[in-house]
CSV table of C-alpha atoms in Angstrom, one decimal:
chain,number,residue,atom,x,y,z
A,211,MET,CA,113.1,-48.9,-119.2
A,212,LYS,CA,110.4,-50.8,-117.4
A,213,TYR,CA,108.1,-48.4,-115.4
A,214,ALA,CA,105.3,-48.6,-113.3
A,215,LEU,CA,102.9,-46.0,-111.5
A,216,ILE,CA,101.5,-46.4,-107.7
A,217,GLY,CA,98.6,-44.1,-107.0
A,218,CYS,CA,96.2,-43.0,-110.0
A,219,GLY,CA,94.8,-40.0,-108.1
A,220,ARG,CA,94.6,-36.1,-109.3
A,221,ILE,CA,98.7,-35.9,-110.0
A,222,SER,CA,98.9,-39.1,-112.1
A,223,PRO,CA,98.0,-37.7,-115.4
A,224,ASN,CA,101.2,-35.6,-115.2
A,225,HIS,CA,103.3,-38.8,-114.6
A,226,ILE,CA,101.7,-40.9,-117.2
A,227,ALA,CA,102.3,-38.0,-119.5
A,228,ALA,CA,105.8,-37.7,-118.7
A,229,ALA,CA,106.4,-41.5,-119.1
A,230,GLN,CA,105.2,-41.5,-122.4
A,231,ASN,CA,107.1,-38.4,-123.4
A,232,ASN,CA,110.0,-39.9,-122.3
A,233,ASN,CA,109.2,-43.2,-123.9
A,234,LEU,CA,109.3,-45.3,-120.9
A,235,GLU,CA,107.8,-49.0,-121.1
A,236,ILE,CA,104.8,-48.7,-119.0
A,237,VAL,CA,104.3,-52.1,-117.4
A,238,ALA,CA,101.9,-51.6,-114.7
A,239,ILE,CA,99.5,-49.1,-112.7
A,240,CYS,CA,98.5,-49.8,-109.3
A,241,ASP,CA,95.6,-48.5,-107.0
A,242,ILE,CA,93.3,-49.3,-104.6
A,243,ASP,CA,90.4,-48.1,-106.6
A,244,GLU,CA,90.5,-50.0,-109.9
A,245,ALA,CA,87.9,-47.6,-111.1
A,246,CYS,CA,90.3,-44.8,-110.7
A,247,MET,CA,93.0,-47.2,-112.5
A,248,GLU,CA,90.8,-47.6,-115.2
A,249,ASP,CA,89.9,-43.8,-116.0
A,250,LYS,CA,93.3,-43.2,-116.4
A,251,ALA,CA,94.1,-46.4,-118.5
A,252,LEU,CA,91.3,-45.2,-120.9
A,253,LYS,CA,92.3,-41.4,-120.9
A,254,PHE,CA,95.9,-42.3,-121.7
A,255,LYS,CA,95.0,-45.2,-123.9
A,256,LEU,CA,97.1,-47.8,-122.0
A,257,PRO,CA,97.1,-50.9,-123.9
A,258,ASP,CA,96.1,-54.0,-122.2
A,259,THR,CA,99.3,-55.4,-121.9
A,260,VAL,CA,99.8,-53.0,-119.1
A,261,LYS,CA,98.9,-54.6,-115.9
A,262,ARG,CA,96.6,-53.4,-113.1
A,263,TYR,CA,97.4,-54.3,-109.6
A,264,THR,CA,95.7,-52.9,-106.2
A,265,ASP,CA,98.5,-54.3,-104.3
A,266,TYR,CA,102.0,-52.7,-105.0
A,267,ILE,CA,104.0,-55.4,-103.6
A,268,GLU,CA,102.3,-57.9,-106.0
A,269,LEU,CA,103.3,-55.3,-108.9
A,270,LEU,CA,106.8,-55.1,-107.5
A,271,GLU,CA,107.4,-58.8,-107.5
A,272,ASN,CA,105.6,-59.9,-110.5
A,273,GLU,CA,106.7,-56.9,-113.0
A,274,LYS,CA,110.3,-56.0,-111.4
A,275,PRO,CA,110.2,-52.3,-112.7
A,276,GLU,CA,113.3,-50.4,-113.0
A,277,LEU,CA,111.5,-47.3,-112.1
A,278,VAL,CA,108.4,-46.5,-110.1
A,279,ALA,CA,106.5,-43.0,-109.4
A,280,ILE,CA,105.0,-42.9,-106.1
A,281,CYS,CA,102.1,-41.1,-106.4
A,282,THR,CA,99.8,-41.7,-103.3
A,283,GLU,CA,98.5,-39.8,-100.5
A,284,SER,CA,101.6,-38.4,-98.8
A,285,GLY,CA,101.8,-40.3,-95.5
A,286,LYS,CA,102.1,-43.5,-97.6
A,287,HIS,CA,105.0,-42.0,-99.6
A,288,ALA,CA,107.9,-43.2,-97.2
A,289,LYS,CA,106.7,-47.0,-96.6
A,290,ILE,CA,106.2,-47.5,-100.3
A,291,ALA,CA,109.5,-45.9,-101.3
A,292,ILE,CA,111.4,-48.0,-99.1
A,293,ASP,CA,109.7,-51.4,-99.9
A,294,CYS,CA,110.6,-50.3,-103.9
A,295,ILE,CA,114.0,-49.4,-102.6
A,296,LYS,CA,114.8,-52.9,-100.8
A,297,ARG,CA,113.7,-54.2,-104.3
A,298,ASP,CA,116.4,-52.4,-105.9
A,299,VAL,CA,113.7,-50.0,-107.9
A,300,ASN,CA,114.5,-46.3,-108.5
A,301,CYS,CA,111.8,-44.0,-107.5
A,302,ILE,CA,110.2,-40.7,-108.2
A,303,ILE,CA,108.5,-39.4,-105.0
A,304,GLU,CA,105.7,-37.0,-105.1
A,305,LYS,CA,105.8,-34.4,-102.8
A,306,PRO,CA,106.2,-34.2,-100.2
A,307,ILE,CA,108.6,-36.7,-99.7
A,308,ALA,CA,107.6,-37.8,-96.6
A,309,LEU,CA,105.9,-36.5,-93.3
A,310,SER,CA,108.4,-36.9,-90.9
A,311,ILE,CA,112.2,-36.0,-90.8
A,312,ALA,CA,112.5,-39.8,-89.4
A,313,ASP,CA,110.8,-41.0,-92.8
A,314,ALA,CA,112.7,-38.8,-95.0
A,315,ASP,CA,116.0,-39.8,-93.6
A,316,ALA,CA,115.0,-43.6,-93.4
A,317,ILE,CA,114.5,-43.2,-97.5
A,318,ILE,CA,117.7,-41.2,-98.0
A,319,ASN,CA,119.5,-44.0,-95.8
A,320,ALA,CA,117.8,-47.0,-97.7
A,321,ALA,CA,118.9,-45.5,-101.2
A,322,ILE,CA,122.7,-45.0,-100.0
A,323,LYS,CA,122.6,-48.6,-98.9
A,324,HIS,CA,120.9,-50.0,-101.8
A,325,HIS,CA,122.7,-47.7,-104.4
A,326,ILE,CA,119.2,-46.5,-105.6
A,327,LYS,CA,118.2,-43.5,-107.2
A,328,VAL,CA,115.4,-41.5,-105.4
A,329,CYS,CA,114.1,-38.3,-107.1
A,330,ALA,CA,111.7,-35.7,-104.9
A,331,CYS,CA,109.1,-34.5,-107.2
A,332,HIS,CA,109.4,-30.7,-107.3
A,333,GLN,CA,108.8,-30.1,-110.8
A,334,ASN,CA,108.7,-26.8,-110.8
A,335,ARG,CA,112.3,-26.2,-110.5
A,336,PHE,CA,112.4,-27.1,-114.3
A,337,ASN,CA,110.2,-24.5,-115.3
A,338,ARG,CA,111.8,-22.2,-117.8
A,339,SER,CA,111.0,-19.3,-115.5
A,340,VAL,CA,112.7,-21.0,-112.7
A,341,GLN,CA,115.9,-22.2,-114.6
A,342,ILE,CA,117.0,-18.7,-115.7
A,343,ILE,CA,116.5,-17.2,-112.2
A,344,ARG,CA,118.9,-20.3,-111.2
A,345,GLU,CA,121.3,-19.6,-113.8
A,346,ALA,CA,121.3,-16.0,-112.6
A,347,ILE,CA,121.9,-17.2,-109.1
A,348,ASP,CA,124.8,-19.3,-110.2
A,349,MET,CA,126.5,-16.4,-112.1
A,350,ASN,CA,126.3,-14.3,-108.8
A,351,ARG,CA,124.4,-11.7,-111.1
A,352,PHE,CA,122.5,-10.5,-107.9
A,353,GLY,CA,125.7,-10.0,-105.9
A,354,ARG,CA,124.8,-10.3,-102.2
A,355,LEU,CA,121.3,-11.9,-101.8
A,356,PHE,CA,119.1,-9.5,-99.4
A,357,TYR,CA,115.9,-11.7,-99.2
A,358,GLY,CA,113.2,-13.7,-101.0
A,359,THR,CA,109.4,-14.0,-100.7
A,360,ALA,CA,107.4,-16.9,-101.7
A,361,HIS,CA,103.5,-16.3,-102.0
A,362,VAL,CA,101.1,-18.9,-103.0
A,363,ARG,CA,97.6,-17.5,-103.0
A,364,TRP,CA,95.4,-20.3,-103.8
A,365,ALA,CA,91.6,-21.9,-103.5
A,366,ARG,CA,90.2,-25.1,-102.3
A,367,ASN,CA,86.9,-25.8,-101.3
A,368,HIS,CA,84.8,-28.3,-99.6
A,369,GLU,CA,84.4,-30.5,-102.9
A,370,TYR,CA,88.3,-30.7,-103.5
A,371,TYR,CA,88.5,-32.4,-99.8
A,372,ASP,CA,85.6,-34.6,-100.3
A,373,ARG,CA,86.9,-36.3,-103.4
A,374,ALA,CA,89.8,-37.7,-101.1
A,375,SER,CA,89.3,-38.2,-97.5
A,376,TRP,CA,93.1,-38.2,-96.5
A,377,ARG,CA,93.5,-34.5,-97.8
A,378,GLY,CA,93.9,-31.9,-94.8
A,379,THR,CA,94.9,-34.9,-92.3
A,380,TRP,CA,97.7,-34.8,-90.2
A,381,GLU,CA,98.6,-38.4,-90.9
A,382,GLN,CA,98.3,-38.5,-94.6
A,383,ASP,CA,98.7,-34.8,-95.7
A,384,GLY,CA,99.3,-31.8,-93.7
A,385,GLY,CA,97.6,-28.4,-94.6
A,386,ALA,CA,98.3,-25.7,-97.2
A,387,LEU,CA,101.8,-25.4,-96.8
A,388,MET,CA,102.8,-29.2,-97.0
A,389,ASN,CA,100.5,-30.0,-99.9
A,390,GLN,CA,99.9,-26.8,-102.0
A,391,CYS,CA,102.9,-24.5,-101.1
A,392,ILE,CA,105.7,-27.0,-100.5
A,393,HIS,CA,107.0,-26.5,-104.4
A,394,ASN,CA,107.5,-22.6,-103.9
A,395,ILE,CA,109.1,-23.3,-100.3
A,396,ASP,CA,111.4,-25.5,-102.0
A,397,LEU,CA,112.1,-23.0,-104.5
A,398,LEU,CA,113.0,-19.9,-102.1
A,399,ARG,CA,115.0,-22.5,-100.0
A,400,TRP,CA,117.1,-23.8,-103.1
A,401,MET,CA,117.8,-20.0,-104.5
A,402,MET,CA,118.4,-18.4,-101.1
A,403,GLY,CA,121.3,-20.3,-99.9
A,404,SER,CA,119.6,-23.6,-98.7
A,405,ASP,CA,121.0,-23.7,-95.3
A,406,ILE,CA,118.8,-22.2,-92.7
A,407,THR,CA,119.8,-20.9,-89.4
A,408,GLU,CA,115.9,-20.2,-87.6
A,409,VAL,CA,112.3,-19.8,-88.4
A,410,VAL,CA,109.5,-18.1,-86.9
A,411,GLY,CA,106.0,-19.1,-88.1
A,412,MET,CA,102.3,-18.6,-87.8
A,413,THR,CA,99.3,-20.9,-89.0
A,414,ASP,CA,95.9,-21.0,-88.7
A,415,ARG,CA,92.6,-22.9,-89.9
A,416,LEU,CA,90.3,-19.9,-91.2
A,417,ASN,CA,87.8,-21.2,-93.7
A,418,HIS,CA,88.2,-25.0,-93.7
A,419,ASP,CA,86.7,-26.2,-90.3
A,420,TYR,CA,86.3,-29.6,-92.2
A,421,ILE,CA,89.9,-30.2,-92.1
A,422,GLU,CA,92.5,-30.9,-89.5
A,423,ALA,CA,95.5,-29.0,-90.6
A,424,GLU,CA,96.2,-25.5,-91.6
A,425,ASP,CA,94.7,-23.3,-94.9
A,426,LEU,CA,96.9,-20.1,-93.9
A,427,GLY,CA,100.7,-20.2,-93.3
A,428,ILE,CA,103.1,-17.2,-92.8
A,429,ALA,CA,106.9,-17.7,-91.8
A,430,LEU,CA,110.1,-15.7,-91.8
A,431,VAL,CA,113.4,-17.6,-92.4
A,432,LYS,CA,116.8,-16.6,-91.5
A,433,PHE,CA,119.4,-18.0,-93.8
A,434,LYS,CA,122.8,-19.1,-92.8
A,435,ASN,CA,124.4,-16.8,-95.6
A,436,GLY,CA,122.8,-13.7,-94.0
A,437,SER,CA,119.5,-13.4,-96.4
A,438,TYR,CA,116.0,-13.5,-95.6
A,439,GLY,CA,112.9,-15.3,-96.5
A,440,ILE,CA,109.2,-14.5,-96.2
A,441,ILE,CA,106.6,-17.3,-96.9
A,442,GLU,CA,102.9,-16.7,-97.3
A,443,GLY,CA,100.6,-19.7,-98.1
A,444,THR,CA,96.9,-20.0,-98.4
A,445,THR,CA,93.7,-22.1,-99.7
A,446,ASP,CA,91.8,-19.2,-98.6
A,447,VAL,CA,91.6,-17.1,-101.8
A,448,TYR,CA,88.1,-16.4,-103.1
A,449,PRO,CA,86.9,-17.6,-105.7
A,450,LYS,CA,89.7,-19.3,-107.4
A,451,ASN,CA,93.4,-19.7,-107.5
A,452,LEU,CA,95.0,-16.3,-107.8
A,453,GLU,CA,99.0,-16.7,-108.3
A,454,GLU,CA,101.9,-18.4,-107.4
A,455,THR,CA,105.2,-16.0,-107.2
A,456,LEU,CA,108.6,-15.9,-106.0
A,457,TYR,CA,110.7,-12.9,-105.7
A,458,ILE,CA,114.4,-12.5,-105.2
A,459,PHE,CA,116.2,-9.4,-104.3
A,460,GLY,CA,119.9,-8.9,-104.2
A,461,GLU,CA,122.2,-5.8,-104.3
A,462,LYS,CA,122.8,-5.9,-108.0
A,463,GLY,CA,119.4,-7.7,-109.2
A,464,THR,CA,115.5,-7.9,-108.5
A,465,VAL,CA,113.5,-10.8,-110.2
A,466,LYS,CA,109.8,-11.7,-109.8
A,467,ALA,CA,108.5,-14.9,-111.2
A,468,GLY,CA,104.8,-15.3,-111.2
A,469,GLY,CA,101.5,-16.7,-113.1
A,470,ILE,CA,99.7,-19.6,-111.7
A,471,SER,CA,102.7,-21.3,-111.0
A,472,VAL,CA,105.9,-19.6,-111.2
A,473,ASN,CA,106.0,-19.8,-114.8
A,474,VAL,CA,106.0,-16.2,-116.1
A,475,ILE,CA,109.1,-13.7,-115.5
A,476,GLU,CA,107.4,-10.5,-114.4
A,477,GLU,CA,110.4,-8.4,-113.4
A,478,TRP,CA,113.9,-9.1,-114.7
A,479,ARG,CA,116.5,-6.0,-113.3
A,480,PHE,CA,120.2,-6.6,-113.2
A,481,SER,CA,122.7,-3.6,-113.0
A,482,ASP,CA,125.1,-6.0,-115.3
A,483,LEU,CA,122.8,-5.3,-118.3
A,484,LEU,CA,123.6,-8.7,-119.7
A,485,ASP,CA,120.4,-9.4,-121.5
A,486,ASP,CA,117.1,-7.3,-122.6
A,487,PRO,CA,114.7,-7.6,-119.9
A,488,ASN,CA,111.8,-7.8,-122.6
A,489,GLU,CA,113.2,-10.5,-124.4
A,490,VAL,CA,113.7,-12.6,-121.1
A,491,LYS,CA,110.3,-12.2,-120.4
A,492,LYS,CA,109.2,-13.4,-123.8
A,493,ARG,CA,111.6,-16.2,-123.8
A,494,PHE,CA,110.9,-17.9,-120.5
A,495,HIS,CA,107.2,-17.1,-120.4
A,496,GLU,CA,105.0,-20.8,-120.2
A,497,ASN,CA,101.5,-20.7,-120.1
A,498,PRO,CA,100.4,-24.2,-118.4
A,499,PRO,CA,96.8,-25.2,-118.4
A,500,ASN,CA,97.0,-26.1,-114.6
A,501,VAL,CA,99.0,-25.1,-111.5
A,502,TYR,CA,101.2,-28.5,-112.2
A,503,GLY,CA,103.0,-26.6,-115.3
A,504,TYR,CA,105.3,-28.7,-117.6
A,505,GLY,CA,108.3,-29.9,-115.2
A,506,HIS,CA,107.2,-33.4,-115.2
A,507,THR,CA,108.5,-34.5,-118.5
A,508,PRO,CA,112.0,-32.7,-118.0
A,509,LEU,CA,112.1,-34.0,-114.6
A,510,TYR,CA,111.4,-37.8,-116.1
A,511,ALA,CA,114.2,-37.1,-118.6
A,512,ASP,CA,116.7,-36.2,-116.0
A,513,MET,CA,115.8,-39.2,-113.7
A,514,ILE,CA,116.3,-41.6,-116.7
A,515,HIS,CA,119.7,-40.2,-117.4
A,516,ALA,CA,120.7,-40.3,-113.8
A,517,ILE,CA,119.7,-44.0,-113.8
A,518,GLU,CA,121.5,-44.9,-116.9
A,519,GLN,CA,124.7,-42.6,-116.1
A,520,ASP,CA,124.7,-43.6,-112.4
A,521,ARG,CA,124.8,-40.1,-111.0
A,522,GLN,CA,122.4,-38.2,-108.6
A,523,PRO,CA,119.1,-36.7,-110.1
A,524,TYR,CA,118.6,-32.8,-110.5
A,525,VAL,CA,116.2,-33.1,-107.3
A,526,THR,CA,117.6,-35.7,-104.8
A,527,ALA,CA,115.7,-37.3,-101.9
A,528,MET,CA,117.8,-34.6,-99.5
A,529,GLU,CA,116.5,-31.8,-101.6
A,530,GLY,CA,113.0,-33.2,-100.6
A,531,LYS,CA,113.8,-33.3,-97.4
A,532,LYS,CA,115.0,-29.8,-96.9
A,533,ALA,CA,111.7,-28.8,-98.2
A,534,LEU,CA,109.9,-31.1,-95.7
A,535,GLU,CA,112.2,-29.6,-92.9
A,536,LEU,CA,111.0,-26.1,-93.6
A,537,VAL,CA,107.6,-26.9,-93.4
A,538,LEU,CA,107.6,-28.8,-90.5
A,539,ALA,CA,109.7,-26.0,-88.6
A,540,ILE,CA,106.9,-23.5,-89.6
A,541,TYR,CA,104.4,-26.1,-88.1
A,542,LYS,CA,106.5,-26.2,-85.0
A,543,SER,CA,107.1,-22.4,-84.5
A,544,ALA,CA,103.7,-21.8,-84.9
A,545,ALA,CA,102.6,-24.8,-82.6
A,546,GLU,CA,105.2,-23.7,-79.8
A,547,GLY,CA,105.2,-19.8,-80.0
A,548,GLY,CA,108.8,-19.2,-80.5
A,549,VAL,CA,111.8,-19.6,-82.8
A,550,VAL,CA,112.8,-22.8,-84.1
A,551,LYS,CA,116.4,-23.8,-85.0
A,552,LEU,CA,117.5,-25.8,-87.8
A,553,PRO,CA,118.4,-28.4,-88.7
A,554,LEU,CA,115.2,-30.5,-87.2
A,555,THR,CA,116.6,-33.6,-85.8
A,556,GLU,CA,113.1,-34.9,-85.3
A,557,CYS,CA,109.5,-33.7,-86.2
A,558,SER,CA,106.4,-35.0,-87.7
A,559,THR,CA,103.1,-33.8,-89.1
A,560,MET,CA,101.7,-36.0,-86.3
A,561,ASP,CA,103.2,-33.9,-83.6
A,562,PHE,CA,100.2,-31.4,-84.5
A,563,VAL,CA,97.3,-33.6,-84.2
A,564,GLY,CA,94.5,-31.5,-82.6
A,565,ARG,CA,96.3,-28.3,-83.1
A,566,PHE,CA,93.1,-26.4,-84.1
A,567,LYS,CA,90.3,-27.8,-82.4
């Protein structure tokens, strides 16, 4: 399957590795920064037959790939995705899928119209720890779900934002919730029932006065099934990343996934006693080298199979929209100082320009 990568920044090595691990034919890479492209080509020993482009439209029309990964700044995801879809190219879109409800809907509608597969790159759904929790949810081992919590306690310094001018901007990124925390926000919504009735949020910029968006976000979520969610996300932790944790509490079960990126089962308690908690903790423990984990390779494998089998991928564009919607609802609640009802029919990060001036 012919594959191309658009955007060779911080997350691109995980995509190139996943493409290689799945034996995709990498035909081209693209970035406006040629040095960035060459750096990745050298790192992964890409042959000279892999074409380099600074214009993704030229890449699409010359190479005609079957699958493209879109790893540019977030504000450009939607336009690039729609340009790919219109040329019958399947897409893996890095999170967030877009920065507005309108753009997310445009991607979804274009994919339906052109019968193209679109995968939102929420790779943590493929973590072993996350998969075993999801299995317990599907088996109703928790019984009635009470509430779940998602915590992302990370650090990002001035150097991180200096390396890419789009980071922390409303037009191209958003803040801690949209960039760093959206993976865990996706997991919380997925586990707790997906449908949300209302959200109350507070956001602030406490420690990064050189960015436009928030570095702290806290929210309460009410799900349609009667359960609740608590979200805490920040890039203010001193001096380095601390943890990303997900808790699920139900009438018959309690689970905690932790580690640097929800890759370790730390608590596993169920009334049914179907398994040994210590054995579960041992079997579903991963120790990735960074917060991106090991999920890209299985996500790619699933997407390839989805294309070959003409089915939807495990993480669809609609799932990407749901994660985006929840972050935007928190932003909206924080800005307006009240409860926000879901679903959102329209909202964009650009609605919050000047929020922390």
